[in-house]
mmCIF file of C-alpha atoms in Angstrom:
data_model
loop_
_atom_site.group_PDB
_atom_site.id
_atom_site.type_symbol
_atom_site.label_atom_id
_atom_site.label_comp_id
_atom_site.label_asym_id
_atom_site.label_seq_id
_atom_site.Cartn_x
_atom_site.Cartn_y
_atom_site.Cartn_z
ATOM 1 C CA UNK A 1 5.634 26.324 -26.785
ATOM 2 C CA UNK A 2 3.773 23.867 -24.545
ATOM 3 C CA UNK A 3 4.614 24.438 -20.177
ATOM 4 C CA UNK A 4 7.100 21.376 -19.214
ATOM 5 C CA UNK A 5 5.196 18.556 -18.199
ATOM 6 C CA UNK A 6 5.378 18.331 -14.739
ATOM 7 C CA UNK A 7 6.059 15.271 -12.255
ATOM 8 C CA UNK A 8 6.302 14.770 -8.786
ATOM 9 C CA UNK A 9 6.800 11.841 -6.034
ATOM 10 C CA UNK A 10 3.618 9.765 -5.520
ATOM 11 C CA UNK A 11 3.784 7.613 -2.564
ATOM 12 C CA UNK A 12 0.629 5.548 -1.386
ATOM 13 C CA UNK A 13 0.653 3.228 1.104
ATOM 14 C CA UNK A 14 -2.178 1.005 3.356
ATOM 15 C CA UNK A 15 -0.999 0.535 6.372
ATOM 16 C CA UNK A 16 -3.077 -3.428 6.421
ATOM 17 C CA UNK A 17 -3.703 -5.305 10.072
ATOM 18 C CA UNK A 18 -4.086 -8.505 9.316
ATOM 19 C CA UNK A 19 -5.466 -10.959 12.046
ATOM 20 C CA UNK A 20 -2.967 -13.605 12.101
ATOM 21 C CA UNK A 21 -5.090 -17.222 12.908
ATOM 22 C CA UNK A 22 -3.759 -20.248 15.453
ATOM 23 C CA UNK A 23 -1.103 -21.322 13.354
ATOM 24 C CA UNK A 24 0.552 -18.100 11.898
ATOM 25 C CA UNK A 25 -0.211 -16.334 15.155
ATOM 26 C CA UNK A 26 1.769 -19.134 17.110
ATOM 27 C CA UNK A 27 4.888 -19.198 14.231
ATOM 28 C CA UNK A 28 5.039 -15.181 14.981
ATOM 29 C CA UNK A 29 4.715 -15.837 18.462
ATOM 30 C CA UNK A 30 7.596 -17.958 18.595
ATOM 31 C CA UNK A 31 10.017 -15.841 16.776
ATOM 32 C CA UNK A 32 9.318 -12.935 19.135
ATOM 33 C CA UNK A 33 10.586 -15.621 22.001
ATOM 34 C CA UNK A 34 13.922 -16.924 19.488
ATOM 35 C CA UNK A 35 12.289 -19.686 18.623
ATOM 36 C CA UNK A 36 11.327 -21.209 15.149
ATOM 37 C CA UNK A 37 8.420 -23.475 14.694
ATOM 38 C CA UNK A 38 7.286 -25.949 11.920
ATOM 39 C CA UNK A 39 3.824 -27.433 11.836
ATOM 40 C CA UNK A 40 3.600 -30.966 11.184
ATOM 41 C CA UNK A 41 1.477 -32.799 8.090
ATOM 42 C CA UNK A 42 -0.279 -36.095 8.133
ATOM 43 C CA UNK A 43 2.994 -37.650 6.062
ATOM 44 C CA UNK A 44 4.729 -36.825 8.847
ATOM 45 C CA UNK A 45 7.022 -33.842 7.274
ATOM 46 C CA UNK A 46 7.801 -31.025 9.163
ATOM 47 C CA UNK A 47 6.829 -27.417 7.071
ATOM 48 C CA UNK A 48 8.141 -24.519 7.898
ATOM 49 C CA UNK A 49 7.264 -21.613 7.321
ATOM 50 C CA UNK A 50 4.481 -23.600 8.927
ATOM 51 C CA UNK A 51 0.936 -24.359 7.206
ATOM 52 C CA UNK A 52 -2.410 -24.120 8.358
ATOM 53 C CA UNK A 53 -3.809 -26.638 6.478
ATOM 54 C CA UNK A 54 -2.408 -30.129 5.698
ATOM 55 C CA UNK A 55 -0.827 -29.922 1.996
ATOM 56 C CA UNK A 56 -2.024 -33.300 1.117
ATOM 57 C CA UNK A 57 -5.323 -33.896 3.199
ATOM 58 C CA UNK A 58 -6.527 -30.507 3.846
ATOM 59 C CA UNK A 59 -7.318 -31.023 7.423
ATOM 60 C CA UNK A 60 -6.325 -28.197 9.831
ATOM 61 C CA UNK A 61 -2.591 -28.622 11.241
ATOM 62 C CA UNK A 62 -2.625 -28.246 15.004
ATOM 63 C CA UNK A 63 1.282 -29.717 15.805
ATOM 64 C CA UNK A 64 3.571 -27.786 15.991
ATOM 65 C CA UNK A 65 7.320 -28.602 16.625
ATOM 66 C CA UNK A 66 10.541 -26.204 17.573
ATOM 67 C CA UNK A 67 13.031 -26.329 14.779
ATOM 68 C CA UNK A 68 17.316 -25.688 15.308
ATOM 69 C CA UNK A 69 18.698 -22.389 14.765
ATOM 70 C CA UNK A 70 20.889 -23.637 12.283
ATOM 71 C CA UNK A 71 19.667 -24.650 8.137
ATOM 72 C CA UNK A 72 21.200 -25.652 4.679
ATOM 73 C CA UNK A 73 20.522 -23.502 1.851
ATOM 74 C CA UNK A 74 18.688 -25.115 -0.677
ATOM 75 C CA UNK A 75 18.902 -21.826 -3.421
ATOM 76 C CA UNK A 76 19.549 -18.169 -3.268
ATOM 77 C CA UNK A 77 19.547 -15.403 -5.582
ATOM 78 C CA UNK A 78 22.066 -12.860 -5.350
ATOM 79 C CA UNK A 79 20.829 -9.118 -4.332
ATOM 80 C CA UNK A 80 23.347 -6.554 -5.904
ATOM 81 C CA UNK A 81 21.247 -3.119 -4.694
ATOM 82 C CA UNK A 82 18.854 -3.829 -2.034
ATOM 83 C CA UNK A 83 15.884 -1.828 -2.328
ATOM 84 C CA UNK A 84 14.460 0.372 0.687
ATOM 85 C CA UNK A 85 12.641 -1.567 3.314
ATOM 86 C CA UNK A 86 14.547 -4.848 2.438
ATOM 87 C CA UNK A 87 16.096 -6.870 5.308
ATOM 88 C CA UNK A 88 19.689 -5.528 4.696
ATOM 89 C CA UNK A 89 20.977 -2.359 3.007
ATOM 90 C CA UNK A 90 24.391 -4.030 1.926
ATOM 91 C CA UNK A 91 24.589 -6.387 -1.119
ATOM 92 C CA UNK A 92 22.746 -10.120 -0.026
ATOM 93 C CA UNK A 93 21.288 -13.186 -0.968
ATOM 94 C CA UNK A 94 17.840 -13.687 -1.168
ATOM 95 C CA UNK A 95 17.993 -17.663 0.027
ATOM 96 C CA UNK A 96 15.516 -20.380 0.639
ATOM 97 C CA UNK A 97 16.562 -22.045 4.223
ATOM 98 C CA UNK A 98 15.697 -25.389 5.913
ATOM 99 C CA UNK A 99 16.101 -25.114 8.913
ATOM 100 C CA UNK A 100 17.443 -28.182 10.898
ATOM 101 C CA UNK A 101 14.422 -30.435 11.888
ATOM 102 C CA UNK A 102 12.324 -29.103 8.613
ATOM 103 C CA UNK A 103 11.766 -30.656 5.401
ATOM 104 C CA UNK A 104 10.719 -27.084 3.719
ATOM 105 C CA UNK A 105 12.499 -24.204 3.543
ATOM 106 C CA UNK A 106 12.280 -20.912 4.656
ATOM 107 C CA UNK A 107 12.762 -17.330 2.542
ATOM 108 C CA UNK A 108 14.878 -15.194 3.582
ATOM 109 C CA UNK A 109 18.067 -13.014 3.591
ATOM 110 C CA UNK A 110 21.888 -14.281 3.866
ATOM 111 C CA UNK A 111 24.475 -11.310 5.184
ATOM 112 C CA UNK A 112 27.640 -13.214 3.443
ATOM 113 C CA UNK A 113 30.093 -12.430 1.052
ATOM 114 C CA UNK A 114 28.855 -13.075 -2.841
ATOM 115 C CA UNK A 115 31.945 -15.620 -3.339
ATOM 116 C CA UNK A 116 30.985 -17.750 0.047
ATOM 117 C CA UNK A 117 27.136 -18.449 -1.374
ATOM 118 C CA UNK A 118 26.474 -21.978 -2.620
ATOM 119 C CA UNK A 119 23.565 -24.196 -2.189
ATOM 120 C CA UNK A 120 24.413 -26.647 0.876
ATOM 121 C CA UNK A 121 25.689 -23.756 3.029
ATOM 122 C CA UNK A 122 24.974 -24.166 6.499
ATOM 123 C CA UNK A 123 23.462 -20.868 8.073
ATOM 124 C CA UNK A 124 22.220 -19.600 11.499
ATOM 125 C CA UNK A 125 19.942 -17.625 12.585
ATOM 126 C CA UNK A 126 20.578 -13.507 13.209
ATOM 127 C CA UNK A 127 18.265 -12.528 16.019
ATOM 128 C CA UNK A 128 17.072 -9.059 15.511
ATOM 129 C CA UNK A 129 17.737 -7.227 18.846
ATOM 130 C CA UNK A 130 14.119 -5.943 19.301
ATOM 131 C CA UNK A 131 11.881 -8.023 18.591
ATOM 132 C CA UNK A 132 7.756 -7.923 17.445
ATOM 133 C CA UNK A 133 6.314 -10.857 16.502
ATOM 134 C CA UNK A 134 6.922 -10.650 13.348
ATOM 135 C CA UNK A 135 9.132 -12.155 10.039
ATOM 136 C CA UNK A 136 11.674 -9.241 10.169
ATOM 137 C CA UNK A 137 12.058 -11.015 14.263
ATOM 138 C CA UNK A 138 15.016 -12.912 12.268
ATOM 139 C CA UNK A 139 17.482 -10.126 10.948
ATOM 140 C CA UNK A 140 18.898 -12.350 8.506
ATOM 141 C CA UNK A 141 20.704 -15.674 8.283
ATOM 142 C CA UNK A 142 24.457 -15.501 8.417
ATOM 143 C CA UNK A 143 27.293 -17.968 7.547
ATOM 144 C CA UNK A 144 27.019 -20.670 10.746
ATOM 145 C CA UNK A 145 29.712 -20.606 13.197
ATOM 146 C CA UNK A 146 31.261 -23.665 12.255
ATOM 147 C CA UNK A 147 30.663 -23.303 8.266
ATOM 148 C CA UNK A 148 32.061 -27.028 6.758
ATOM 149 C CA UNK A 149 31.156 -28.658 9.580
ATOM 150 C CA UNK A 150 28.998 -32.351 7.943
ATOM 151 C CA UNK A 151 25.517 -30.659 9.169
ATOM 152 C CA UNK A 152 22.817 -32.368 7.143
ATOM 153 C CA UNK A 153 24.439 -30.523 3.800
ATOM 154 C CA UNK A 154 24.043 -33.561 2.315
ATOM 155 C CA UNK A 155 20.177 -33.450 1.445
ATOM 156 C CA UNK A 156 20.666 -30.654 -0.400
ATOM 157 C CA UNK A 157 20.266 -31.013 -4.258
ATOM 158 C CA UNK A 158 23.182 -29.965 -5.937
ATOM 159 C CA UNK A 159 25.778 -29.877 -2.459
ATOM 160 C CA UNK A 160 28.603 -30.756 -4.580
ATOM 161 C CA UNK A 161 29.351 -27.331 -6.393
ATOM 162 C CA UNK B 1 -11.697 -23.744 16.502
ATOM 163 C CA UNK B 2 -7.779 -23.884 17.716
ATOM 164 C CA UNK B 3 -6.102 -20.653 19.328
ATOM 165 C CA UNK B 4 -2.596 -20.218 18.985
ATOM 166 C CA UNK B 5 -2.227 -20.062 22.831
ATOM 167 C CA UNK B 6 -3.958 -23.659 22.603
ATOM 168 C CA UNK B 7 -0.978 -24.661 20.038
ATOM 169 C CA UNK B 8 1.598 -22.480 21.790
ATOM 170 C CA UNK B 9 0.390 -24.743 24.927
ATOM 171 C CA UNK B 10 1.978 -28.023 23.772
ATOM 172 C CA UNK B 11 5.470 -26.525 23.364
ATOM 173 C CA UNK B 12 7.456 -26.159 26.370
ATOM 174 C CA UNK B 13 9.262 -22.899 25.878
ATOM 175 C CA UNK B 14 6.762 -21.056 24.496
ATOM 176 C CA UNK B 15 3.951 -22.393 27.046
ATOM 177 C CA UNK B 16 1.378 -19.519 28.642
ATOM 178 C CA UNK B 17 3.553 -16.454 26.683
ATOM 179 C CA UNK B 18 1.224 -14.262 25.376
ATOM 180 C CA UNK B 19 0.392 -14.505 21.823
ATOM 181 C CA UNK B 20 0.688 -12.510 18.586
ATOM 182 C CA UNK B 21 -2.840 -11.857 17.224
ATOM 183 C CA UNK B 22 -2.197 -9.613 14.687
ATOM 184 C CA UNK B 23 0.583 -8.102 12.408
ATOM 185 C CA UNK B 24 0.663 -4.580 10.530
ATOM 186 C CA UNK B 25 2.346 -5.202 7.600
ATOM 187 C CA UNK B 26 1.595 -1.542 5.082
ATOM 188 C CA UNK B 27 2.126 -1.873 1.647
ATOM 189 C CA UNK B 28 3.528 1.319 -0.127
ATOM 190 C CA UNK B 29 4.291 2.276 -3.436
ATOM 191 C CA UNK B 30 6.645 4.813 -4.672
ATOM 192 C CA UNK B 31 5.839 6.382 -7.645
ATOM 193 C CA UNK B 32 7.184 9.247 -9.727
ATOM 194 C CA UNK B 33 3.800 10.741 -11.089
ATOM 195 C CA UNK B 34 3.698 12.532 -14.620
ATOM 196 C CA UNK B 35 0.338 14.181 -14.952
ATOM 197 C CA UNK B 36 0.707 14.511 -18.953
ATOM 198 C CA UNK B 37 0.515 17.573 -20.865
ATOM 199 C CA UNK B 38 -3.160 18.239 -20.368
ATOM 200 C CA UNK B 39 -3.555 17.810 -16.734
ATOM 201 C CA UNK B 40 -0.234 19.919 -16.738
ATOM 202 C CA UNK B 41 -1.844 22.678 -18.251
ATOM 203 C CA UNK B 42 -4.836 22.468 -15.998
ATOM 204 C CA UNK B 43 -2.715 22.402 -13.094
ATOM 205 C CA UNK B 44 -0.072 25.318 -14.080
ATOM 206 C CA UNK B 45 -3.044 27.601 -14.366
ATOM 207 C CA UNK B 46 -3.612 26.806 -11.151
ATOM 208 C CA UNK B 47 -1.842 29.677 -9.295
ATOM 209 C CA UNK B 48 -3.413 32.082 -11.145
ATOM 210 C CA UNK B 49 -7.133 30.905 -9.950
ATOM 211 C CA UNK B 50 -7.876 29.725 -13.304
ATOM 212 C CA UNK B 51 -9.894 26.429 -13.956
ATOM 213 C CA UNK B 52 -9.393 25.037 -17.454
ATOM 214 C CA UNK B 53 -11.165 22.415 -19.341
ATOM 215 C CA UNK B 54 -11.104 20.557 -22.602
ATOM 216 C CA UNK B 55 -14.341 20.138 -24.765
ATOM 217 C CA UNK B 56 -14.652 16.659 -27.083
ATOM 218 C CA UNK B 57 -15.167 17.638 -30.477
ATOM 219 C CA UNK B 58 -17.624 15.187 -31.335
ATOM 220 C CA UNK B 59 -20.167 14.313 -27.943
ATOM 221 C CA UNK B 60 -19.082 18.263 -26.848
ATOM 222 C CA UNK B 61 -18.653 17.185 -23.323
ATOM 223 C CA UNK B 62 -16.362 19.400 -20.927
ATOM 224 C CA UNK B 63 -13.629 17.526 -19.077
ATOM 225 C CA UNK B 64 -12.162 18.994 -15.939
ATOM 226 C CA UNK B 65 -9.420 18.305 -14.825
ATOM 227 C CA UNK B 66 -8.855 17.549 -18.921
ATOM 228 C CA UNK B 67 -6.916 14.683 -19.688
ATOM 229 C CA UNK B 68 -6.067 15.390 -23.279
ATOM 230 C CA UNK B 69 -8.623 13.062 -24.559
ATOM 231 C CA UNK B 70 -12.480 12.117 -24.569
ATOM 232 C CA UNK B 71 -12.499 8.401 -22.693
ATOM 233 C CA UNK B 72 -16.231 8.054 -24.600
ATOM 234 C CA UNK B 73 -15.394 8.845 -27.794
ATOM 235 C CA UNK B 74 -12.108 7.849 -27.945
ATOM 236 C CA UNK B 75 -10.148 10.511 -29.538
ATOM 237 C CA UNK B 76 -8.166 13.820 -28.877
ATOM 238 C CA UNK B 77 -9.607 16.664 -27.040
ATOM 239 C CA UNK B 78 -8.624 19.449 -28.799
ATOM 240 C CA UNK B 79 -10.860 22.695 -27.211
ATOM 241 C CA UNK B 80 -9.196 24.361 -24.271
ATOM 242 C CA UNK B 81 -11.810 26.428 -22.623
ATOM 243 C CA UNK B 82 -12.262 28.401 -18.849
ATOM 244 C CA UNK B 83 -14.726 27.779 -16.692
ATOM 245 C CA UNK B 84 -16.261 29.613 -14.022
ATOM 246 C CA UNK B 85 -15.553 28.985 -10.034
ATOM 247 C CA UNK B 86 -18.902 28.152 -9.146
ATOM 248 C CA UNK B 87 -21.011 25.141 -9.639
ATOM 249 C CA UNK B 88 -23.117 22.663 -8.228
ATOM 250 C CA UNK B 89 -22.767 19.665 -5.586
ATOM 251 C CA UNK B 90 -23.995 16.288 -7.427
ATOM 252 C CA UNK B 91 -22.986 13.883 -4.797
ATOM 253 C CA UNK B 92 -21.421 13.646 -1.334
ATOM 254 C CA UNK B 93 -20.108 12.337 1.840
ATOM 255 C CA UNK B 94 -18.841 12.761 5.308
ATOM 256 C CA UNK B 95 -15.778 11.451 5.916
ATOM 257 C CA UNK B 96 -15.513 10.308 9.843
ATOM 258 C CA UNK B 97 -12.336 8.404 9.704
ATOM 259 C CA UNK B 98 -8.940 10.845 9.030
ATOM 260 C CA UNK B 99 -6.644 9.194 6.384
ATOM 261 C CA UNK B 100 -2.887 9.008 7.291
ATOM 262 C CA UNK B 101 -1.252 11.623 6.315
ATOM 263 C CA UNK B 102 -4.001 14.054 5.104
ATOM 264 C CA UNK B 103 -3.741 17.230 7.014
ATOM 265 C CA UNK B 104 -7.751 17.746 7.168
ATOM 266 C CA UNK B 105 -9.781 17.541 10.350
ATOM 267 C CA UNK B 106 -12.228 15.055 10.593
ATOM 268 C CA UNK B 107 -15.472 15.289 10.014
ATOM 269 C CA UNK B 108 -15.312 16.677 7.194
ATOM 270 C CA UNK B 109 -17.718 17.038 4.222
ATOM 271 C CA UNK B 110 -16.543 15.838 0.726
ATOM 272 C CA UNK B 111 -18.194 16.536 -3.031
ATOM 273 C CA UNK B 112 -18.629 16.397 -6.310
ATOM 274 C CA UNK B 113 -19.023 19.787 -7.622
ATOM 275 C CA UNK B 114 -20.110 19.654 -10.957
ATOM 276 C CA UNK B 115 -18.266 23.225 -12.152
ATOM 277 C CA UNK B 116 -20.970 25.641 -14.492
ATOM 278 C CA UNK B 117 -20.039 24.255 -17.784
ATOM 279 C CA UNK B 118 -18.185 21.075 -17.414
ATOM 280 C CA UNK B 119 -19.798 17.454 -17.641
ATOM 281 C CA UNK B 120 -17.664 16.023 -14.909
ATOM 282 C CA UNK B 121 -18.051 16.257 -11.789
ATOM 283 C CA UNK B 122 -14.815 17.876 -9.575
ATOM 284 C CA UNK B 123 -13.575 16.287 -6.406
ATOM 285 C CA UNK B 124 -13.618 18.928 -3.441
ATOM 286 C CA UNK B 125 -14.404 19.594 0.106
ATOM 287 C CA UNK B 126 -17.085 21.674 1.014
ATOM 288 C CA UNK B 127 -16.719 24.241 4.037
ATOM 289 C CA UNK B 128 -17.524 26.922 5.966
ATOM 290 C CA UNK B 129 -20.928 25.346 6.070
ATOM 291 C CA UNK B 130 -22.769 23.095 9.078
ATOM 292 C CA UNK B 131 -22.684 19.279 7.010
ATOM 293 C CA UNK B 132 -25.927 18.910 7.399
ATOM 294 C CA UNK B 133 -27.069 21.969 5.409
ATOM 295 C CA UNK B 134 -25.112 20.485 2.017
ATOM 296 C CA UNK B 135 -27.198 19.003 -0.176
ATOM 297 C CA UNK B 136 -27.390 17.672 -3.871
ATOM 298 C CA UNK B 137 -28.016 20.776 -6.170
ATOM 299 C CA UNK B 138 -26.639 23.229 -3.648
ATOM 300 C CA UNK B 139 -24.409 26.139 -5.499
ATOM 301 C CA UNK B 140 -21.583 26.594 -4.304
ATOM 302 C CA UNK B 141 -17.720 28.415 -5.459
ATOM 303 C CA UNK B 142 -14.127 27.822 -4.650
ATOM 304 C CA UNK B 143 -12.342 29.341 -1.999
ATOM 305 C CA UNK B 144 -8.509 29.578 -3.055
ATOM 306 C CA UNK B 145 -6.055 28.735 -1.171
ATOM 307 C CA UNK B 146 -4.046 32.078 -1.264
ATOM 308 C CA UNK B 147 -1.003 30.643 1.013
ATOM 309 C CA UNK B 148 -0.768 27.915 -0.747
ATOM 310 C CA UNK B 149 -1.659 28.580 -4.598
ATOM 311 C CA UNK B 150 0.537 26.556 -6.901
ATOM 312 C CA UNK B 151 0.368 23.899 -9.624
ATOM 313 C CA UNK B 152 -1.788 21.472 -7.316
ATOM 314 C CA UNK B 153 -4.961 21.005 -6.259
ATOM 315 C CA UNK B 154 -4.005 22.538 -2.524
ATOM 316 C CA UNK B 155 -4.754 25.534 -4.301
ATOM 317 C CA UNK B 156 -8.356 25.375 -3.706
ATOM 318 C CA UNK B 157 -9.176 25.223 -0.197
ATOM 319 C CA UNK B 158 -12.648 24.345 -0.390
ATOM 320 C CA UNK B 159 -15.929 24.971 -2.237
ATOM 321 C CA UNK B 160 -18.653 27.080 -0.009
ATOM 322 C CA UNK B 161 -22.284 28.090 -0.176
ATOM 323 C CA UNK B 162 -22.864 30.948 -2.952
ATOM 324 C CA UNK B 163 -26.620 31.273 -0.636
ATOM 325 C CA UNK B 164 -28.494 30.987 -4.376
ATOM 326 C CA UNK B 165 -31.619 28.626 -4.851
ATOM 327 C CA UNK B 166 -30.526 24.771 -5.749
ATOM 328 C CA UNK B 167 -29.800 24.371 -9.250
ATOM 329 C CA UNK B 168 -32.674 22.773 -11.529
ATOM 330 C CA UNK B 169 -32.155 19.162 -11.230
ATOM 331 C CA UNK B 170 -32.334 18.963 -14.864
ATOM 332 C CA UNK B 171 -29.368 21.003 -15.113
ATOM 333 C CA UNK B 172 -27.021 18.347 -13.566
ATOM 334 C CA UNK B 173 -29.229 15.237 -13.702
ATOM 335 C CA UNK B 174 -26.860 13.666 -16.663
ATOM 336 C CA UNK B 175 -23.635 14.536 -15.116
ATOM 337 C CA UNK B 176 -24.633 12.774 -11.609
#
């Protein structure tokens, strides 16, 4: 009779430094201080997570503007069993975020209850208490403060569910 | 060009902070690794300092370690056969920079050893030997690993000088 086939844990990993450029460099920077900024294309729209080069002309995108600590939810995606490494080990939302002052959203994670997730949620910003420069400088989003509150819920696709 | 202090310059708050350059973001995979029934074999036989191989039966070629198969010809290996610990170094390096997590001081010298027998070459370090005496042809043999023989490579330490002369380059010169 043949020897059991064996198996055992196989864990490889590159531990990448990536240099970060003006634009992304700034955006990181900015978290690291609590504050979230957009970069601003030739039509005038605000993007954020911010762009380095202009969606529509291509030209390099040099302005960039502070954005509120509050967004709407424009979709989500419940997470039943977070993985290792992701934002939260509790059950969340994977949600896309525009932040007030933005006209793109923002991925990210939403520490709420399953039943209070809906697209047009208003949502704040979780500061994590030690902070990098990095994505993982927000901790998550979490219901806002005053949750119902007008806000700007009403550009949201879909608001009414 | 545009620096993000430049950009960072034009927003009030974040004026003359100093700014983020670069991120380390690794990327890491967790895998549960099945070496197969061949490589299982090879690897079981480990502990008791014996090397086995498969032979193709068509193109005769000697796999080690054997994967159960001939990737040439396409079809299953079925010879099991033992080869010797000695062979010869066809090609290799010094490695300069350590790799996380690898428990081997730096610089050290790694090889193919091309085992007496086989038609692929082995992947081992080669010790007990200044680097710049290794050379291709040199014979060398394993040194086992005797606190640490099990079914894993760790078993051999490292492959050493026998102190023969270089193999005949024809001997190898295929299997380079």
């Amino acid at each position: 009779m043949p020897p059991e086939v064996l198996s055992a844990p196989l864990i490889v990993e590159f531990p990448f430094t990536r240099s970060t450029g003006p634009v992304l460099g700034a955006f990181l920077t900015g978290l690291r201080e609590r504050v979230v900024l957009g970069a601003r294309g030739s039509d005038g729209r605000v993007l954020c997570p911010p762009a380095e080069y202009d969606p529509v002309t291509a030209e390099e995108l040099t302005e960039l503007v502070p954005l509120g600590q509050l967004g709407t939810v424009t979709t989500w995606a419940w997470n039943e069993r977070p993985r290792p490494y992701q934002p939260l080990d509790t059950p969340f939302a994977w949600v896309l975020v525009r932040l007030d002052g933005a006209d793109t959203a923002l991925l990210h994670a939403l520490d709420a209850p399953r039943h209070a997730v809906r697209t047009g949620m208003r949502v704040a910003i979780r500061w994590a208490d030690e902070r990098s420069g990095a994505i993982t400088d927000i901790a998550c989003f979490e219901p806002a403060p005053n949750a119902g509150a007008p806000g700007d819920s009403h550009r949201a696709e879909g608001s009414a569910a | 060009m545009t620096t993000a202090a430049e950009l960072l310059a034009g927003i009030p708050e974040l004026a003359g902070v100093e700014p983020v350059t670069r991120v380390t973001i690794p990327a890491r995979l967790e895998y549960t690794y099945s070496p197969g029934s061949a490589q299982t074999r090879f690897l079981t036989a480990l502990p008791d300092k014996r090397l086995l191989a498969e032979r193709c039966p068509r193109c005769t070629r000697v796999y080690v370690p054997p994967r159960g198969a001939c990737p040439t010809c396409g079809i299953a290996a079925t010879e099991q056969l033992e080869l010797p610990h000695t062979g010869t170094v066809t090609t290799f390096c010094i490695v300069n920079i350590a790799a996380k997590g690898l428990d081997v001081e730096v610089p050290y010298c790694y090889a193919y050893v091309l085992l007496d027998g086989a038609n692929v070459g082995l992947h081992a370090r080669i010790g007990d030997t200044p680097y710049a005496d290794v050379r291709i042809g040199q014979r060398v043999e394993a040194v086992w690993n005797e606190q640490r023989l099990g079914p894993s490579l760790a078993s051999i330490s490292h492959f050493r000088p026998t102190g023969e002369p270089d193999a005949d380059p024809e001997s190898y010169r295929r299997w380079m």
